[in-house]
Coordinates of C-alpha atoms in Angstrom, one line a residue:
M1 CA 55.2 70.0 89.1
E2 CA 56.4 72.2 92.1
Q3 CA 59.8 74.0 91.6
E4 CA 62.3 73.9 94.3
P5 CA 62.5 77.1 96.4
E6 CA 65.5 79.1 95.4
R7 CA 68.2 79.1 97.9
E8 CA 70.4 81.8 99.5
P9 CA 73.6 82.5 97.6
R10 CA 76.5 80.8 99.4
R11 CA 79.3 82.8 101.0
I12 CA 82.6 82.3 99.6
R13 CA 84.8 84.5 101.6
E14 CA 84.7 87.4 104.1
G15 CA 87.0 89.6 105.9
Y16 CA 88.4 93.2 106.4
L17 CA 89.0 95.3 103.3
V18 CA 89.6 99.1 102.8
K19 CA 86.9 100.4 100.3
K20 CA 87.1 103.8 98.4
G21 CA 83.8 105.7 98.6
S22 CA 81.8 106.2 95.6
M23 CA 81.1 110.1 96.0
F24 CA 84.1 111.0 98.0
N25 CA 87.7 110.3 97.6
T26 CA 88.0 108.6 101.1
W27 CA 89.0 105.1 102.1
K28 CA 87.4 103.4 105.0
P29 CA 87.7 99.7 106.2
M30 CA 84.7 97.7 105.6
W31 CA 83.5 93.7 106.4
V32 CA 83.4 92.7 102.9
V33 CA 81.3 89.4 102.0
L34 CA 81.8 87.8 98.7
S35 CA 79.0 85.3 97.8
E36 CA 78.2 83.5 94.7
D37 CA 76.4 86.3 93.0
G38 CA 78.0 89.4 94.3
V39 CA 80.0 91.3 97.0
E40 CA 78.4 92.9 100.0
Y41 CA 80.2 95.3 102.3
F42 CA 79.1 96.5 106.0
K43 CA 80.3 99.2 108.1
K44 CA 80.7 96.9 111.0
K45 CA 80.7 93.0 111.0
T46 CA 77.7 92.9 113.4
D47 CA 75.7 95.1 111.1
S48 CA 72.3 93.3 110.4
G49 CA 72.1 94.7 106.8
P50 CA 74.8 95.7 104.2
K51 CA 75.9 99.3 103.3
G52 CA 76.0 98.4 99.7
M53 CA 75.9 95.3 97.3
I54 CA 77.9 94.8 94.0
P55 CA 76.5 92.2 91.6
L56 CA 78.8 90.1 89.9
K57 CA 76.9 89.4 86.8
G58 CA 78.6 91.0 83.9
S59 CA 81.3 92.5 86.3
A60 CA 85.1 92.7 85.4
L61 CA 87.9 92.5 87.7
T62 CA 91.1 94.6 87.3
C63 CA 94.5 93.3 89.1
P64 CA 96.9 94.7 90.0
C65 CA 95.2 98.3 90.0
Q66 CA 97.7 101.2 89.7
D67 CA 95.3 104.1 89.8
F68 CA 96.2 105.3 93.3
G69 CA 99.9 105.7 93.2
K70 CA 101.5 104.6 96.5
R71 CA 98.5 102.5 97.5
M72 CA 99.4 98.9 97.1
F73 CA 97.2 95.7 96.9
V74 CA 94.4 97.7 95.2
I75 CA 91.5 95.6 93.1
K76 CA 89.2 97.2 90.9
L77 CA 85.7 95.8 90.4
T78 CA 83.7 97.1 87.4
T79 CA 79.8 96.2 87.1
A80 CA 78.0 95.6 84.2
K81 CA 76.9 99.2 84.2
Q82 CA 80.4 100.3 84.3
Q83 CA 80.4 101.5 88.0
D84 CA 83.8 101.1 89.3
H85 CA 84.5 100.0 93.1
F86 CA 87.9 99.9 94.7
F87 CA 89.0 97.5 97.4
Q88 CA 92.5 97.3 99.2
A89 CA 93.7 94.4 100.7
S90 CA 96.2 94.5 103.9
H91 CA 99.0 92.3 102.0
L92 CA 100.0 90.4 98.9
E93 CA 98.3 87.1 100.0
E94 CA 95.1 88.4 101.1
R95 CA 94.7 90.4 97.8
D96 CA 95.7 87.3 95.7
A97 CA 93.1 85.1 97.6
W98 CA 90.2 87.6 96.8
V99 CA 90.9 87.9 93.4
K100 CA 91.1 84.2 93.0
D101 CA 87.8 83.8 94.5
V102 CA 86.1 86.7 92.9
K103 CA 87.2 85.9 89.5
K104 CA 85.9 82.2 89.9
A105 CA 82.7 83.5 91.0
I106 CA 82.5 85.7 88.2
Q107 CA 83.3 82.6 85.6
C108 CA 80.8 80.2 87.4
I109 CA 78.0 83.0 86.7
E110 CA 79.0 83.3 83.1
R111 CA 79.1 79.5 82.7
G112 CA 76.0 78.9 84.6
K113 CA 77.6 76.8 87.2
R114 CA 78.1 77.3 91.3
F115 CA 81.2 78.1 92.9
S116 CA 83.1 75.2 94.2
R117 CA 86.5 75.2 95.7
K118 CA 89.1 72.7 94.4
S119 CA 91.3 70.9 96.9
T120 CA 94.0 73.2 98.3
R121 CA 96.8 70.5 97.8
K122 CA 99.4 71.4 95.3
S123 CA 99.9 69.4 92.2
I124 CA 103.3 68.1 91.5
K125 CA 102.9 68.7 87.7
L126 CA 104.5 71.7 86.4
P127 CA 102.3 74.4 84.9
S128 CA 102.7 74.9 81.1
S129 CA 103.1 78.6 81.7
I130 CA 104.8 80.7 84.3
N131 CA 102.8 81.0 87.5
L132 CA 104.0 84.7 89.3
G133 CA 102.7 83.6 92.7
T134 CA 104.7 80.4 92.4
L135 CA 107.9 82.1 91.3
Y136 CA 107.5 84.7 93.9
L137 CA 107.4 82.2 96.7
S138 CA 110.7 80.6 95.0
M139 CA 112.4 84.2 95.0
K140 CA 111.5 84.3 98.6
G141 CA 112.8 80.9 99.5
P142 CA 115.1 81.3 102.6
D143 CA 117.7 78.9 101.4
K144 CA 117.4 79.1 97.4
G145 CA 115.9 82.4 97.0
I146 CA 117.1 86.0 96.7
R147 CA 119.2 87.3 99.7
E148 CA 118.0 90.3 101.2
M149 CA 120.6 92.9 102.1
K150 CA 121.2 96.2 103.5
L151 CA 122.4 98.5 100.6
E152 CA 123.7 102.1 100.8
K153 CA 123.0 104.9 98.5
D154 CA 123.0 108.8 98.4
K155 CA 123.5 108.5 102.2
K156 CA 120.4 106.5 102.7
I157 CA 120.3 102.8 103.7
F158 CA 118.0 100.4 102.4
N159 CA 117.1 97.4 104.8
H160 CA 115.6 93.9 103.4
C161 CA 116.6 94.8 99.9
F162 CA 118.4 93.7 96.7
T163 CA 119.2 95.0 93.3
G164 CA 117.8 94.8 89.9
S165 CA 121.0 92.6 88.6
C166 CA 120.3 90.4 91.5
V167 CA 116.6 89.4 90.2
I168 CA 117.6 88.9 86.7
N169 CA 120.9 86.9 87.7
W170 CA 118.4 84.6 90.2
L171 CA 115.9 84.2 87.1
L172 CA 118.8 82.9 85.0
S173 CA 120.3 80.5 87.7
N174 CA 116.7 79.3 88.4
N175 CA 116.2 78.4 84.5
S176 CA 113.3 80.7 84.6
I177 CA 114.5 82.7 81.6
R178 CA 116.6 82.2 78.6
N179 CA 118.5 85.5 78.4
R180 CA 118.5 88.6 80.3
P181 CA 116.2 90.8 78.0
E182 CA 113.5 87.9 78.8
G183 CA 114.4 88.6 82.2
L184 CA 113.3 92.1 82.0
V185 CA 110.0 91.1 80.8
L186 CA 109.4 88.7 83.6
A187 CA 110.7 91.1 86.0
S188 CA 108.6 93.8 85.1
A189 CA 105.5 91.4 85.1
L190 CA 106.4 90.9 88.9
L191 CA 106.6 94.3 89.3
N192 CA 103.3 95.5 87.8
E193 CA 101.6 92.5 89.5
G194 CA 102.8 94.0 92.9
Y195 CA 104.8 91.3 94.0
L196 CA 108.1 93.5 93.7
Q197 CA 108.3 97.0 94.9
P198 CA 110.8 99.9 93.9
A199 CA 113.0 101.3 96.5
G200 CA 115.0 104.4 95.7
D201 CA 114.9 106.8 92.9
A202 CA 116.2 105.0 90.1
S203 CA 113.9 102.2 90.4
K204 CA 110.8 104.4 91.4
S205 CA 111.2 106.6 88.2
A206 CA 111.5 103.5 85.7
A207 CA 108.4 102.1 87.6
E208 CA 106.5 105.4 86.7
G209 CA 107.2 105.3 83.3
L210 CA 110.4 107.5 83.1
S211 CA 112.7 104.7 81.6
D212 CA 112.6 102.5 78.7
T213 CA 111.5 99.4 80.9
S214 CA 109.5 99.6 84.0
F215 CA 112.3 97.2 85.5
L216 CA 115.8 98.2 85.5
D217 CA 118.9 95.5 85.2
H218 CA 121.2 97.7 87.4
E219 CA 123.2 97.5 90.3
D220 CA 122.2 100.6 91.7
A221 CA 118.2 100.1 91.0
F222 CA 117.2 98.6 94.3
Y223 CA 113.8 96.4 95.0
Y224 CA 112.2 94.8 97.8
F225 CA 109.7 92.0 98.3
A226 CA 106.0 93.4 98.8
D227 CA 105.7 91.8 102.3
S228 CA 109.0 91.9 103.6
G229 CA 110.4 94.0 106.6
F230 CA 111.8 96.6 104.2
F231 CA 112.5 100.0 105.5
C232 CA 114.7 103.1 104.6
E233 CA 117.1 105.0 106.7
G234 CA 118.4 108.4 105.9
N235 CA 120.2 111.1 108.1
S236 CA 118.5 110.2 111.2
S237 CA 118.7 111.3 115.0
D238 CA 119.5 108.9 117.9
D239 CA 115.7 108.6 118.4
D240 CA 114.9 107.7 115.0
A241 CA 117.7 105.1 115.0
V242 CA 116.0 103.5 118.0
L243 CA 112.5 103.7 116.4
S244 CA 114.0 102.0 113.2
E245 CA 115.4 98.8 115.2
E246 CA 111.6 97.9 115.5
F247 CA 111.3 97.4 112.2
R248 CA 114.4 95.3 111.6
G249 CA 112.9 92.1 112.3
T250 CA 111.2 89.6 109.7
V251 CA 107.3 89.9 109.2
I252 CA 105.9 86.6 110.4
K253 CA 102.2 87.8 110.1
Q254 CA 99.9 90.6 108.9
G255 CA 96.3 91.2 108.8
C256 CA 93.2 93.4 109.8
L257 CA 91.9 93.2 113.3
L258 CA 89.4 95.0 115.7
K259 CA 91.2 96.8 118.3
Q260 CA 89.8 98.3 121.4
G261 CA 90.8 101.9 122.6
H262 CA 92.3 102.3 125.9
R263 CA 90.6 105.4 126.7
R264 CA 87.0 105.5 125.1
K265 CA 86.9 101.9 124.8
N266 CA 85.5 101.9 121.3
W267 CA 86.5 99.4 118.5
K268 CA 88.2 100.3 115.5
V269 CA 89.6 98.2 112.4
R270 CA 93.7 98.3 112.5
K271 CA 96.2 96.5 110.3
F272 CA 98.5 94.7 112.4
V273 CA 102.2 93.6 111.3
L274 CA 103.9 91.1 113.4
R275 CA 107.7 90.7 113.5
E276 CA 110.3 89.0 115.3
D277 CA 113.8 89.8 116.6
P278 CA 113.1 92.4 117.7
A279 CA 109.9 91.1 118.6
Y280 CA 107.1 93.9 118.0
I281 CA 103.5 94.1 116.7
H282 CA 103.0 97.5 114.8
Y283 CA 99.4 98.6 114.2
Y284 CA 98.2 101.3 111.3
D285 CA 95.2 103.1 110.0
P286 CA 94.3 100.4 107.0
A287 CA 92.6 103.2 105.0
G288 CA 96.1 105.0 104.8
G289 CA 99.4 106.4 106.4
E290 CA 102.7 104.7 106.4
D291 CA 103.7 105.3 109.8
P292 CA 102.2 103.1 112.5
L293 CA 99.5 104.5 115.2
G294 CA 101.4 102.6 117.8
A295 CA 103.9 99.7 118.6
I296 CA 103.7 96.7 121.3
H297 CA 106.9 95.2 122.5
L298 CA 106.3 91.5 122.7
R299 CA 109.0 90.3 124.6
G300 CA 107.9 88.7 127.7
C301 CA 104.2 89.3 127.0
V302 CA 101.3 87.3 127.8
V303 CA 98.7 86.7 125.3
T304 CA 95.5 84.6 126.0
A305 CA 92.0 84.1 124.3
V306 CA 89.1 85.8 125.9
E307 CA 85.7 84.7 125.9
D308 CA 83.8 88.0 127.2
N309 CA 84.5 91.5 126.6
P310 CA 84.5 93.0 130.0
N311 CA 84.5 96.5 129.2
G312 CA 82.2 96.8 126.3
K313 CA 78.4 97.2 125.8
K314 CA 76.4 94.0 124.9
N315 CA 76.3 93.1 121.4
E316 CA 79.0 95.3 120.5
V317 CA 81.7 92.9 119.9
E318 CA 81.3 89.4 120.8
G319 CA 83.3 86.3 120.0
N320 CA 87.0 85.4 118.9
L321 CA 88.7 87.9 121.4
F322 CA 92.2 87.8 122.6
E323 CA 94.2 90.1 124.7
I324 CA 98.0 90.9 124.8
I325 CA 99.4 91.7 128.5
T326 CA 103.1 93.5 128.0
A327 CA 106.0 93.0 130.4
N328 CA 104.7 96.7 131.4
E329 CA 101.5 95.5 132.0
V330 CA 99.7 97.3 129.5
H331 CA 96.4 95.4 128.1
Y332 CA 95.5 95.1 124.5
L333 CA 92.0 93.6 123.7
L334 CA 91.4 92.7 120.0
Q335 CA 89.1 90.5 117.9
A336 CA 89.8 88.2 115.1
A337 CA 87.3 87.7 112.5
A338 CA 87.1 83.8 113.0
S339 CA 88.0 81.4 115.8
A340 CA 91.0 79.8 113.7
E341 CA 92.2 83.2 112.8
R342 CA 92.6 84.1 116.6
T343 CA 94.5 80.7 117.2
E344 CA 96.7 81.7 114.5
W345 CA 97.5 85.0 115.8
I346 CA 97.9 83.7 119.3
K347 CA 100.4 81.1 118.4
A348 CA 102.5 83.5 116.4
I349 CA 102.7 86.2 118.9
Q350 CA 103.5 83.6 121.9
L351 CA 106.4 82.2 119.4
V352 CA 107.8 85.7 118.8
S353 CA 107.5 86.8 122.5
R354 CA 109.6 83.6 123.6
T355 CA 112.3 83.9 120.8
G356 CA 112.6 87.6 119.9
K357 CA 114.4 90.1 121.9

């Protein structure tokens, strides 16, 4: 009896992540592909062969990974040979999506089953144990969630922020906990998983282990949501005040895109953060750096899908292109990873450009 030919492992998820080098302490954006049996990473999406491959059999995933201080949304993949690989997502939802699929792929290998997605429809049945991701979304709810405020301490202004006591009070009112000590345990878990972030010296010191608990139930301990529009203002000049105005808007969308340079016309991976009111999109080096490389004021801009790359070499970058033309007629050419993603970005930018100031 003839055996059926062995099929190629199915691709489960792909996209841009920032990877730490194996030999040097450098972080670089890579196109990462998760298959049923391994993780491949490419220098460019268009490369014919991967730069490396990580087998999933016998591997273990660590999340959250707090080995790198200020680097957020890092996951660690340890192979059966005890080799560590570190990847950084651009935002919380992206990290959680990768973690969920990698864990499921590893479990399927262990159980001898193929990877298959379940329906994305949410069950109305309440979970038997607390789900931190679901709880986080409730905390961020516009109507019944924790109210983000502007708080002042030590001549600094913390925007889109809230106190540790506010978190515990909300958990009590939401019947998520029975008492404040229990709330400290749950809030610490949210902090350790990266859903909440410390702001200010008191909360940062506690998170670094300099207090009895990693989370502080205090009015002078400040925190913020990981994917909020948080920023801090100190004693700044008028120019700094104008710059900070760009960051006051609510974050609408974020993720990695390819951006074409204005001078050399080369393409680089950049992390983009879209905010409304005021309508700005900032782009960053995804490998590090808290300050943006540039900002695009979107009020009155035009954004359209582009089918061809007029300035690029053949086969350099193809498909899923779109262009932003500002009110000052500055052109920005970008590429999404997939057609659906391009459509999402175009719709989000069009909405912000009409409603934001």
